mmCIF file of C-alpha atoms in Angstrom:
data_model
loop_
_atom_site.group_PDB
_atom_site.id
_atom_site.type_symbol
_atom_site.label_atom_id
_atom_site.label_comp_id
_atom_site.label_asym_id
_atom_site.label_seq_id
_atom_site.Cartn_x
_atom_site.Cartn_y
_atom_site.Cartn_z
ATOM 1 C CA UNK A 5 -52.465 66.865 -22.998
ATOM 2 C CA UNK A 6 -50.094 64.503 -24.785
ATOM 3 C CA UNK A 7 -50.970 60.910 -25.317
ATOM 4 C CA UNK A 8 -47.558 59.962 -23.916
ATOM 5 C CA UNK A 9 -48.250 61.687 -20.609
ATOM 6 C CA UNK A 10 -51.658 60.042 -20.217
ATOM 7 C CA UNK A 11 -50.245 56.668 -21.208
ATOM 8 C CA UNK A 12 -47.592 56.995 -18.486
ATOM 9 C CA UNK A 13 -50.038 58.008 -15.819
ATOM 10 C CA UNK A 14 -53.008 55.780 -16.696
ATOM 11 C CA UNK A 15 -53.130 53.375 -19.601
ATOM 12 C CA UNK A 16 -56.853 53.325 -19.532
ATOM 13 C CA UNK A 17 -56.814 57.096 -20.138
ATOM 14 C CA UNK A 18 -54.913 56.592 -23.399
ATOM 15 C CA UNK A 19 -57.402 53.907 -24.551
ATOM 16 C CA UNK A 20 -60.408 56.096 -23.734
ATOM 17 C CA UNK A 21 -58.914 59.007 -25.734
ATOM 18 C CA UNK A 22 -58.267 56.847 -28.801
ATOM 19 C CA UNK A 23 -61.433 54.858 -28.910
ATOM 20 C CA UNK A 24 -64.216 56.474 -26.812
ATOM 21 C CA UNK A 25 -67.227 58.241 -28.295
ATOM 22 C CA UNK A 26 -67.596 60.387 -25.178
ATOM 23 C CA UNK A 27 -67.953 64.212 -25.588
ATOM 24 C CA UNK A 28 -64.769 66.320 -26.104
ATOM 25 C CA UNK A 29 -65.246 67.972 -22.683
ATOM 26 C CA UNK A 30 -65.573 64.511 -21.030
ATOM 27 C CA UNK A 31 -62.372 63.493 -22.751
ATOM 28 C CA UNK A 32 -60.526 66.547 -21.485
ATOM 29 C CA UNK A 33 -61.796 65.741 -17.965
ATOM 30 C CA UNK A 34 -60.461 62.200 -18.250
ATOM 31 C CA UNK A 35 -57.144 63.468 -19.533
ATOM 32 C CA UNK A 36 -56.735 65.796 -16.629
ATOM 33 C CA UNK A 37 -57.659 62.984 -14.303
ATOM 34 C CA UNK A 38 -55.036 60.755 -15.832
ATOM 35 C CA UNK A 39 -52.435 63.577 -15.445
ATOM 36 C CA UNK A 40 -53.360 63.957 -11.774
ATOM 37 C CA UNK A 41 -52.898 60.249 -11.205
ATOM 38 C CA UNK A 42 -49.447 60.330 -12.911
ATOM 39 C CA UNK A 43 -48.523 63.347 -10.764
ATOM 40 C CA UNK A 44 -49.670 61.648 -7.568
ATOM 41 C CA UNK A 45 -47.389 58.697 -8.330
ATOM 42 C CA UNK A 46 -44.527 60.976 -9.011
ATOM 43 C CA UNK A 47 -45.155 63.056 -5.847
ATOM 44 C CA UNK A 48 -45.184 60.045 -3.660
ATOM 45 C CA UNK A 49 -41.771 58.988 -4.991
ATOM 46 C CA UNK A 50 -40.189 62.352 -4.161
ATOM 47 C CA UNK A 51 -38.020 61.994 -1.080
ATOM 48 C CA UNK A 52 -39.099 63.726 2.100
ATOM 49 C CA UNK A 53 -37.297 67.132 2.288
ATOM 50 C CA UNK A 54 -34.845 67.813 5.098
ATOM 51 C CA UNK A 55 -36.223 69.515 8.142
ATOM 52 C CA UNK A 56 -34.456 72.855 8.573
ATOM 53 C CA UNK A 57 -34.142 75.088 11.560
ATOM 54 C CA UNK A 58 -33.160 78.731 11.313
ATOM 55 C CA UNK A 59 -29.443 79.558 11.385
ATOM 56 C CA UNK A 60 -30.261 82.699 13.437
ATOM 57 C CA UNK A 61 -33.218 84.899 14.484
ATOM 58 C CA UNK A 62 -35.461 86.492 15.190
ATOM 59 C CA UNK A 63 -33.040 89.272 14.270
ATOM 60 C CA UNK A 64 -33.022 92.552 16.092
ATOM 61 C CA UNK A 65 -34.870 95.482 14.531
ATOM 62 C CA UNK A 66 -33.983 98.382 16.843
ATOM 63 C CA UNK A 67 -37.014 100.478 17.782
ATOM 64 C CA UNK A 68 -38.969 98.740 15.015
ATOM 65 C CA UNK A 69 -41.090 100.062 12.151
ATOM 66 C CA UNK A 70 -42.791 103.345 13.100
ATOM 67 C CA UNK A 71 -46.129 104.600 11.952
ATOM 68 C CA UNK A 72 -48.156 107.632 13.036
ATOM 69 C CA UNK A 73 -50.695 105.457 14.879
ATOM 70 C CA UNK A 74 -51.982 104.769 18.379
ATOM 71 C CA UNK A 75 -50.136 102.170 20.489
ATOM 72 C CA UNK A 76 -52.564 99.311 19.826
ATOM 73 C CA UNK A 77 -52.837 99.964 16.078
ATOM 74 C CA UNK A 78 -49.042 100.420 15.759
ATOM 75 C CA UNK A 79 -48.371 97.063 17.285
ATOM 76 C CA UNK A 80 -50.927 95.430 14.976
ATOM 77 C CA UNK A 81 -49.294 97.040 11.978
ATOM 78 C CA UNK A 82 -45.793 96.002 13.045
ATOM 79 C CA UNK A 83 -47.091 92.449 13.294
ATOM 80 C CA UNK A 84 -48.472 92.449 9.742
ATOM 81 C CA UNK A 85 -45.419 92.137 7.440
ATOM 82 C CA UNK A 86 -46.612 90.408 4.293
ATOM 83 C CA UNK A 87 -43.912 90.927 1.638
ATOM 84 C CA UNK A 88 -40.435 92.250 0.917
ATOM 85 C CA UNK A 89 -38.206 93.034 -2.050
ATOM 86 C CA UNK A 90 -34.577 93.725 -1.677
ATOM 87 C CA UNK A 91 -31.629 95.026 -3.850
ATOM 88 C CA UNK A 92 -28.179 96.552 -3.419
ATOM 89 C CA UNK A 93 -27.611 100.303 -3.502
ATOM 90 C CA UNK A 94 -24.490 102.009 -4.853
ATOM 91 C CA UNK A 95 -22.637 101.273 -1.568
ATOM 92 C CA UNK A 96 -23.580 97.605 -1.822
ATOM 93 C CA UNK A 97 -25.889 97.984 1.154
ATOM 94 C CA UNK A 98 -28.909 95.653 0.938
ATOM 95 C CA UNK A 99 -32.083 97.869 0.985
ATOM 96 C CA UNK A 100 -35.530 96.238 1.264
ATOM 97 C CA UNK A 101 -39.029 97.528 0.590
ATOM 98 C CA UNK A 102 -41.254 95.919 3.215
ATOM 99 C CA UNK A 103 -44.950 95.872 2.805
ATOM 100 C CA UNK A 104 -47.704 95.265 5.366
ATOM 101 C CA UNK A 105 -51.254 93.922 4.994
ATOM 102 C CA UNK A 106 -52.503 96.654 7.467
ATOM 103 C CA UNK A 107 -52.632 100.260 6.523
ATOM 104 C CA UNK A 108 -51.677 102.023 3.290
ATOM 105 C CA UNK A 109 -47.954 102.451 3.661
ATOM 106 C CA UNK A 110 -44.732 100.536 3.261
ATOM 107 C CA UNK A 111 -41.301 101.095 4.771
ATOM 108 C CA UNK A 112 -37.669 100.612 3.833
ATOM 109 C CA UNK A 113 -35.199 98.616 5.927
ATOM 110 C CA UNK A 114 -31.490 97.796 5.539
ATOM 111 C CA UNK A 115 -30.071 94.317 6.173
ATOM 112 C CA UNK A 116 -27.005 94.149 8.398
ATOM 113 C CA UNK A 117 -25.224 91.577 10.603
ATOM 114 C CA UNK A 118 -28.149 89.679 12.086
ATOM 115 C CA UNK A 119 -30.137 92.904 12.157
ATOM 116 C CA UNK A 120 -32.908 94.476 10.102
ATOM 117 C CA UNK A 121 -32.843 98.279 10.579
ATOM 118 C CA UNK A 122 -36.118 100.016 9.656
ATOM 119 C CA UNK A 123 -35.976 103.504 8.030
ATOM 120 C CA UNK A 124 -38.407 106.236 9.085
ATOM 121 C CA UNK A 125 -39.282 107.376 5.589
ATOM 122 C CA UNK A 126 -42.975 106.806 4.819
ATOM 123 C CA UNK A 127 -43.737 105.062 1.544
ATOM 124 C CA UNK A 128 -47.285 105.879 0.578
ATOM 125 C CA UNK A 129 -48.523 103.114 -1.742
ATOM 126 C CA UNK A 130 -51.752 104.616 -2.917
ATOM 127 C CA UNK A 131 -53.046 108.083 -1.858
ATOM 128 C CA UNK A 132 -56.559 106.787 -1.135
ATOM 129 C CA UNK A 133 -58.558 105.643 1.819
ATOM 130 C CA UNK A 134 -58.982 102.192 0.154
ATOM 131 C CA UNK A 135 -57.364 99.227 1.725
ATOM 132 C CA UNK A 136 -54.711 97.802 -0.641
ATOM 133 C CA UNK A 137 -54.050 94.745 1.533
ATOM 134 C CA UNK A 138 -50.507 94.600 0.188
ATOM 135 C CA UNK A 139 -49.358 90.977 0.136
ATOM 136 C CA UNK A 140 -46.342 90.745 -2.162
ATOM 137 C CA UNK A 141 -43.370 92.801 -3.327
ATOM 138 C CA UNK A 142 -40.661 92.113 -5.938
ATOM 139 C CA UNK A 143 -37.834 93.896 -7.749
ATOM 140 C CA UNK A 144 -35.930 93.295 -10.979
ATOM 141 C CA UNK A 145 -33.345 96.012 -10.216
ATOM 142 C CA UNK A 146 -35.196 98.587 -12.414
ATOM 143 C CA UNK A 147 -38.515 98.666 -10.513
ATOM 144 C CA UNK A 148 -40.203 97.738 -7.326
ATOM 145 C CA UNK A 149 -43.568 96.061 -7.767
ATOM 146 C CA UNK A 150 -46.255 95.665 -5.098
ATOM 147 C CA UNK A 151 -49.518 93.733 -5.358
ATOM 148 C CA UNK A 152 -52.735 93.825 -3.426
ATOM 149 C CA UNK A 153 -54.307 90.493 -2.498
ATOM 150 C CA UNK A 154 -57.266 90.959 -4.946
ATOM 151 C CA UNK A 155 -59.308 89.033 -2.340
ATOM 152 C CA UNK A 156 -62.490 89.414 -0.378
ATOM 153 C CA UNK A 157 -62.076 90.199 3.310
ATOM 154 C CA UNK A 158 -61.397 87.136 5.384
ATOM 155 C CA UNK A 159 -63.851 87.557 8.267
ATOM 156 C CA UNK A 160 -67.033 88.492 6.393
ATOM 157 C CA UNK A 161 -66.278 87.981 2.650
ATOM 158 C CA UNK A 162 -66.945 91.681 1.960
ATOM 159 C CA UNK A 163 -65.586 92.726 -1.414
ATOM 160 C CA UNK A 164 -62.483 94.850 -1.252
ATOM 161 C CA UNK A 165 -61.953 96.683 -4.616
ATOM 162 C CA UNK A 166 -59.047 98.666 -3.110
ATOM 163 C CA UNK A 167 -56.966 95.430 -3.091
ATOM 164 C CA UNK A 168 -57.321 94.977 -6.851
ATOM 165 C CA UNK A 169 -54.193 97.033 -7.763
ATOM 166 C CA UNK A 170 -50.625 96.245 -8.762
ATOM 167 C CA UNK A 171 -48.112 99.111 -8.330
ATOM 168 C CA UNK A 172 -44.763 99.884 -10.029
ATOM 169 C CA UNK A 173 -42.106 102.311 -8.746
ATOM 170 C CA UNK A 174 -38.962 103.078 -10.733
ATOM 171 C CA UNK A 175 -35.894 102.221 -8.636
ATOM 172 C CA UNK A 176 -33.104 104.640 -8.014
ATOM 173 C CA UNK A 177 -29.903 102.537 -8.211
ATOM 174 C CA UNK A 178 -27.879 105.071 -6.089
ATOM 175 C CA UNK A 179 -30.172 104.815 -3.049
ATOM 176 C CA UNK A 180 -31.778 101.451 -3.675
ATOM 177 C CA UNK A 181 -35.140 103.105 -3.053
ATOM 178 C CA UNK A 182 -38.046 103.964 -5.281
ATOM 179 C CA UNK A 183 -38.218 107.285 -7.119
ATOM 180 C CA UNK A 184 -41.018 109.414 -5.802
ATOM 181 C CA UNK A 185 -41.510 111.356 -9.086
ATOM 182 C CA UNK A 186 -45.092 110.887 -10.370
ATOM 183 C CA UNK A 187 -43.737 110.000 -13.831
ATOM 184 C CA UNK A 188 -41.937 106.975 -12.272
ATOM 185 C CA UNK A 189 -45.065 105.538 -10.627
ATOM 186 C CA UNK A 190 -47.750 103.380 -12.226
ATOM 187 C CA UNK A 191 -50.920 101.914 -10.790
ATOM 188 C CA UNK A 192 -52.661 99.053 -12.749
ATOM 189 C CA UNK A 193 -56.123 97.591 -12.082
ATOM 190 C CA UNK A 194 -55.865 95.319 -15.069
ATOM 191 C CA UNK A 195 -55.001 92.081 -13.258
ATOM 192 C CA UNK A 196 -58.613 91.557 -12.130
ATOM 193 C CA UNK A 197 -60.068 91.220 -15.668
ATOM 194 C CA UNK A 198 -57.059 89.189 -16.707
ATOM 195 C CA UNK A 199 -57.847 86.704 -13.894
ATOM 196 C CA UNK A 200 -61.499 86.670 -14.938
ATOM 197 C CA UNK A 201 -60.429 85.617 -18.459
ATOM 198 C CA UNK A 202 -58.458 82.518 -17.222
ATOM 199 C CA UNK A 203 -60.660 79.373 -17.089
ATOM 200 C CA UNK A 204 -58.727 78.005 -14.150
ATOM 201 C CA UNK A 205 -59.269 81.144 -12.035
ATOM 202 C CA UNK A 206 -62.644 82.586 -13.298
ATOM 203 C CA UNK A 207 -64.924 80.585 -10.911
ATOM 204 C CA UNK A 208 -62.935 82.083 -8.041
ATOM 205 C CA UNK A 209 -62.913 85.749 -9.149
ATOM 206 C CA UNK A 210 -65.896 87.963 -8.296
ATOM 207 C CA UNK A 211 -67.668 89.847 -5.682
ATOM 208 C CA UNK A 212 -67.834 88.374 -2.160
ATOM 209 C CA UNK A 213 -65.913 85.252 -3.121
ATOM 210 C CA UNK A 214 -65.266 83.836 0.363
ATOM 211 C CA UNK A 215 -61.756 82.506 1.030
ATOM 212 C CA UNK A 216 -61.041 78.897 1.702
ATOM 213 C CA UNK A 217 -63.663 76.179 1.963
ATOM 214 C CA UNK A 218 -65.494 77.100 5.160
ATOM 215 C CA UNK A 219 -67.958 79.870 6.016
ATOM 216 C CA UNK A 220 -66.257 82.997 7.452
ATOM 217 C CA UNK A 221 -66.550 83.651 11.135
ATOM 218 C CA UNK A 222 -68.597 86.867 10.801
ATOM 219 C CA UNK A 223 -70.895 85.551 8.033
ATOM 220 C CA UNK A 224 -71.727 81.943 8.912
ATOM 221 C CA UNK A 225 -74.480 81.640 6.283
ATOM 222 C CA UNK A 226 -72.031 82.175 3.459
ATOM 223 C CA UNK A 227 -70.137 79.303 1.951
ATOM 224 C CA UNK A 228 -66.343 79.174 1.335
ATOM 225 C CA UNK A 229 -65.810 79.521 -2.360
ATOM 226 C CA UNK A 230 -61.987 79.278 -2.585
ATOM 227 C CA UNK A 231 -61.835 82.941 -3.665
ATOM 228 C CA UNK A 232 -58.612 84.273 -5.162
ATOM 229 C CA UNK A 233 -56.001 85.431 -2.722
ATOM 230 C CA UNK A 234 -52.612 86.553 -4.009
ATOM 231 C CA UNK A 235 -49.800 86.274 -1.513
ATOM 232 C CA UNK A 236 -46.691 85.776 -3.631
ATOM 233 C CA UNK A 237 -45.054 88.020 -6.218
ATOM 234 C CA UNK A 238 -41.823 87.618 -8.239
ATOM 235 C CA UNK A 239 -40.454 89.177 -11.376
ATOM 236 C CA UNK A 240 -38.128 87.526 -13.928
ATOM 237 C CA UNK A 241 -37.401 88.011 -17.606
ATOM 238 C CA UNK A 242 -39.880 90.905 -17.955
ATOM 239 C CA UNK A 243 -42.832 88.774 -16.534
ATOM 240 C CA UNK A 244 -44.590 89.139 -13.254
ATOM 241 C CA UNK A 245 -45.545 85.927 -11.396
ATOM 242 C CA UNK A 246 -48.476 86.088 -9.035
ATOM 243 C CA UNK A 247 -48.692 83.158 -6.525
ATOM 244 C CA UNK A 248 -52.005 82.283 -5.061
ATOM 245 C CA UNK A 249 -52.672 81.121 -1.499
ATOM 246 C CA UNK A 250 -56.064 80.235 -2.787
ATOM 247 C CA UNK A 251 -57.700 78.685 -4.640
ATOM 248 C CA UNK A 252 -56.081 75.371 -3.765
ATOM 249 C CA UNK A 253 -57.500 71.981 -4.856
ATOM 250 C CA UNK A 254 -56.055 68.589 -3.854
ATOM 251 C CA UNK A 255 -52.695 70.079 -3.033
ATOM 252 C CA UNK A 256 -52.413 72.019 -6.311
ATOM 253 C CA UNK A 257 -51.890 75.841 -6.187
ATOM 254 C CA UNK A 258 -51.665 78.251 -9.108
ATOM 255 C CA UNK A 259 -49.327 80.892 -10.503
ATOM 256 C CA UNK A 260 -50.474 83.492 -12.959
ATOM 257 C CA UNK A 261 -47.629 85.043 -15.165
ATOM 258 C CA UNK A 262 -48.074 88.201 -17.258
ATOM 259 C CA UNK A 263 -45.915 90.520 -19.300
ATOM 260 C CA UNK A 264 -45.029 93.296 -16.892
ATOM 261 C CA UNK A 265 -44.972 96.159 -19.423
ATOM 262 C CA UNK A 266 -48.270 95.056 -20.896
ATOM 263 C CA UNK A 267 -49.884 95.056 -17.381
ATOM 264 C CA UNK A 268 -48.924 98.762 -17.044
ATOM 265 C CA UNK A 269 -49.811 99.797 -20.584
ATOM 266 C CA UNK A 270 -51.883 102.953 -19.997
ATOM 267 C CA UNK A 271 -54.081 102.076 -22.961
ATOM 268 C CA UNK A 272 -54.525 98.417 -21.860
ATOM 269 C CA UNK A 273 -54.034 97.502 -25.496
ATOM 270 C CA UNK A 274 -51.014 95.183 -25.270
ATOM 271 C CA UNK A 275 -51.490 91.442 -24.911
ATOM 272 C CA UNK A 276 -50.413 90.479 -21.352
ATOM 273 C CA UNK A 277 -49.579 86.877 -22.633
ATOM 274 C CA UNK A 278 -51.077 85.461 -19.515
ATOM 275 C CA UNK A 279 -50.271 81.869 -18.552
ATOM 276 C CA UNK A 280 -51.410 79.657 -15.673
ATOM 277 C CA UNK A 281 -49.190 77.083 -14.068
ATOM 278 C CA UNK A 282 -50.619 74.522 -11.651
ATOM 279 C CA UNK A 283 -48.133 73.529 -9.010
ATOM 280 C CA UNK A 284 -48.263 70.507 -6.659
ATOM 281 C CA UNK A 285 -47.184 71.996 -3.296
ATOM 282 C CA UNK A 286 -48.653 69.193 -1.162
ATOM 283 C CA UNK A 287 -51.897 68.797 0.808
ATOM 284 C CA UNK A 288 -53.369 72.008 2.221
ATOM 285 C CA UNK A 289 -50.610 74.321 1.049
ATOM 286 C CA UNK A 290 -50.780 77.453 -1.026
ATOM 287 C CA UNK A 291 -48.137 80.014 -2.066
ATOM 288 C CA UNK A 292 -47.118 82.448 0.684
ATOM 289 C CA UNK A 293 -44.310 84.107 -1.224
ATOM 290 C CA UNK A 294 -41.989 83.806 -4.228
ATOM 291 C CA UNK A 295 -38.523 85.143 -5.231
ATOM 292 C CA UNK A 296 -36.595 84.915 -8.450
ATOM 293 C CA UNK A 297 -33.242 83.113 -8.493
ATOM 294 C CA UNK A 298 -30.743 82.468 -11.337
ATOM 295 C CA UNK A 299 -32.356 79.255 -12.465
ATOM 296 C CA UNK A 300 -36.025 79.893 -11.741
ATOM 297 C CA UNK A 301 -38.115 80.792 -8.687
ATOM 298 C CA UNK A 302 -38.123 79.790 -5.022
ATOM 299 C CA UNK A 303 -41.630 79.169 -3.521
ATOM 300 C CA UNK A 304 -42.472 79.664 0.120
ATOM 301 C CA UNK A 305 -45.450 77.385 0.611
ATOM 302 C CA UNK A 306 -47.662 77.228 3.680
ATOM 303 C CA UNK A 307 -51.222 76.714 4.872
ATOM 304 C CA UNK A 308 -53.935 77.661 2.332
ATOM 305 C CA UNK A 309 -56.951 79.677 3.251
ATOM 306 C CA UNK A 310 -59.019 76.865 4.767
ATOM 307 C CA UNK A 311 -59.058 76.751 8.543
ATOM 308 C CA UNK A 312 -58.491 72.996 8.499
ATOM 309 C CA UNK A 313 -55.173 73.542 6.727
ATOM 310 C CA UNK A 314 -53.479 75.650 9.397
ATOM 311 C CA UNK A 315 -51.303 72.829 10.613
ATOM 312 C CA UNK A 316 -49.791 72.153 7.181
ATOM 313 C CA UNK A 317 -46.504 73.700 7.954
ATOM 314 C CA UNK A 318 -44.065 75.633 5.634
ATOM 315 C CA UNK A 319 -41.757 74.453 2.869
ATOM 316 C CA UNK A 320 -39.342 75.981 0.460
ATOM 317 C CA UNK A 321 -39.398 74.578 -3.090
ATOM 318 C CA UNK A 322 -37.607 75.340 -6.379
ATOM 319 C CA UNK A 323 -39.469 75.710 -9.656
ATOM 320 C CA UNK A 324 -37.809 76.338 -12.997
ATOM 321 C CA UNK A 325 -40.536 78.840 -13.934
ATOM 322 C CA UNK A 326 -41.766 76.841 -16.911
ATOM 323 C CA UNK A 327 -45.376 76.032 -17.470
ATOM 324 C CA UNK A 328 -46.928 72.859 -18.857
ATOM 325 C CA UNK A 329 -50.273 73.506 -20.464
ATOM 326 C CA UNK A 330 -52.983 71.177 -19.119
ATOM 327 C CA UNK A 331 -50.632 69.479 -16.719
ATOM 328 C CA UNK A 332 -49.587 69.868 -13.109
ATOM 329 C CA UNK A 333 -45.981 70.697 -12.399
ATOM 330 C CA UNK A 334 -44.085 69.260 -9.494
ATOM 331 C CA UNK A 335 -41.626 71.712 -7.955
ATOM 332 C CA UNK A 336 -38.616 70.283 -6.159
ATOM 333 C CA UNK A 337 -39.093 70.687 -2.393
ATOM 334 C CA UNK A 338 -35.764 71.730 -0.836
ATOM 335 C CA UNK A 339 -36.698 71.969 2.839
ATOM 336 C CA UNK A 340 -39.479 71.816 5.439
ATOM 337 C CA UNK A 341 -39.027 74.727 7.835
ATOM 338 C CA UNK A 342 -38.782 73.589 11.424
ATOM 339 C CA UNK A 343 -40.038 76.642 13.456
ATOM 340 C CA UNK A 344 -40.501 74.731 16.778
ATOM 341 C CA UNK A 345 -37.530 76.376 18.428
ATOM 342 C CA UNK A 346 -38.520 80.020 17.571
ATOM 343 C CA UNK A 347 -39.621 81.666 20.795
ATOM 344 C CA UNK A 348 -42.113 84.467 20.652
ATOM 345 C CA UNK A 349 -41.018 87.774 22.101
ATOM 346 C CA UNK A 350 -43.085 90.179 24.099
ATOM 347 C CA UNK A 351 -44.222 92.099 21.021
ATOM 348 C CA UNK A 352 -45.043 88.970 19.056
ATOM 349 C CA UNK A 353 -48.441 87.275 18.459
ATOM 350 C CA UNK A 354 -47.840 84.293 16.279
ATOM 351 C CA UNK A 355 -45.474 82.868 13.640
ATOM 352 C CA UNK A 356 -46.633 82.789 10.007
ATOM 353 C CA UNK A 357 -43.830 83.068 7.387
ATOM 354 C CA UNK A 358 -45.094 85.317 4.552
ATOM 355 C CA UNK A 359 -42.040 87.096 3.086
ATOM 356 C CA UNK A 360 -38.759 85.741 1.675
ATOM 357 C CA UNK A 361 -35.611 87.189 0.053
ATOM 358 C CA UNK A 362 -32.324 85.777 -1.098
ATOM 359 C CA UNK A 363 -29.282 87.082 0.781
ATOM 360 C CA UNK A 364 -26.777 84.970 -1.073
ATOM 361 C CA UNK A 365 -27.007 82.385 -3.915
ATOM 362 C CA UNK A 366 -24.107 79.885 -4.312
ATOM 363 C CA UNK A 367 -23.801 76.648 -6.367
ATOM 364 C CA UNK A 368 -24.488 74.748 -3.136
ATOM 365 C CA UNK A 369 -27.099 76.692 -1.220
ATOM 366 C CA UNK A 370 -29.504 79.630 -0.916
ATOM 367 C CA UNK A 371 -29.075 81.919 2.045
ATOM 368 C CA UNK A 372 -32.624 83.175 2.793
ATOM 369 C CA UNK A 373 -34.182 85.710 5.041
ATOM 370 C CA UNK A 374 -37.748 84.950 6.005
ATOM 371 C CA UNK A 375 -40.141 87.438 7.652
ATOM 372 C CA UNK A 376 -43.367 86.449 9.312
ATOM 373 C CA UNK A 377 -46.828 87.870 9.801
ATOM 374 C CA UNK A 378 -47.586 87.862 13.502
ATOM 375 C CA UNK A 379 -44.100 88.695 14.578
ATOM 376 C CA UNK A 380 -43.162 92.332 15.252
ATOM 377 C CA UNK A 381 -41.198 93.747 12.353
ATOM 378 C CA UNK A 382 -41.359 90.358 10.704
ATOM 379 C CA UNK A 383 -39.085 88.682 13.222
ATOM 380 C CA UNK A 384 -36.388 87.972 10.558
ATOM 381 C CA UNK A 385 -35.158 84.349 10.468
ATOM 382 C CA UNK A 386 -32.073 83.266 8.430
ATOM 383 C CA UNK A 387 -32.039 79.877 6.745
ATOM 384 C CA UNK A 388 -29.408 78.146 4.592
ATOM 385 C CA UNK A 389 -31.230 75.906 2.107
ATOM 386 C CA UNK A 390 -29.224 73.339 0.165
ATOM 387 C CA UNK A 391 -29.965 73.390 -3.570
#
């Protein structure tokens, strides 16, 4: 923490650092408090973002995503889109890998004129009976990456070791899909110990760490512990960025970035060069998805894991991807999503945006496609967000 930052946020903090005989840990605490006060002042000065309605949607998706499941389970799975990663194939057709937080498979879909067309090909993420709870997907044009939530189960806080995996598939540029050769697939469980080694995350990583701040519905005697819950994933410059829906404290969420090749090192010998960035997303909001753009990353922020936060609403923000050790970073909020005009269809349950991709990036705006948990096949919504 620099003296200049503390002096800007709280003159008393600077004086304490220079003259107090308090313990070093107490001084660090005061420094962080001063930084938070400075951030609060800056956040209040940021103008309110424009309220933005969809340009179009929910888009059509034909017969929808198909799985070899009974009617009830099939509908539930179609309503559980949780991440997407898109790229262009050799014909310049946009092909997306779509992941679900139900089941153990993903699917491909192609983006057309106000339509998302699912493909029938099954994409088995892990050939086990464990529940991956896939919550994020990303691509850098060479690989697809998929991450499990690494969280306890929401309803009863049961540990879910099956979710503690990050997967990598080599991408075939001709088809825009992943190669299915075993040599082109990697499965890493290394993120869990990396999180345990980060002081900011360590208290929230462990067995039966309940999500949010309240007791879960099926285990009322347990306390909410703000357990880790990864819902966003992006890749840029050889680094993977994991965005957390929880823990969130006082409107500040966290992003963990690691070296992608080190994460998948079979010997686990390479330094992952892990960094934590604390992002001020606003009260009661965590990260619901992330996507890389030319100048940084876009963040889809929405209600965190606490039940009291469910009315927080969704925003899109831009972050330059840079960290500031010991300080909180204020992303630039570009838009607040106005979803009030989106009407649920017969197959839909609820509207919770959880997946985002960039369809077009211009000097003036980002054309985004947003998919939602609770809507059949994600219920794609298109937005034009001014930069």
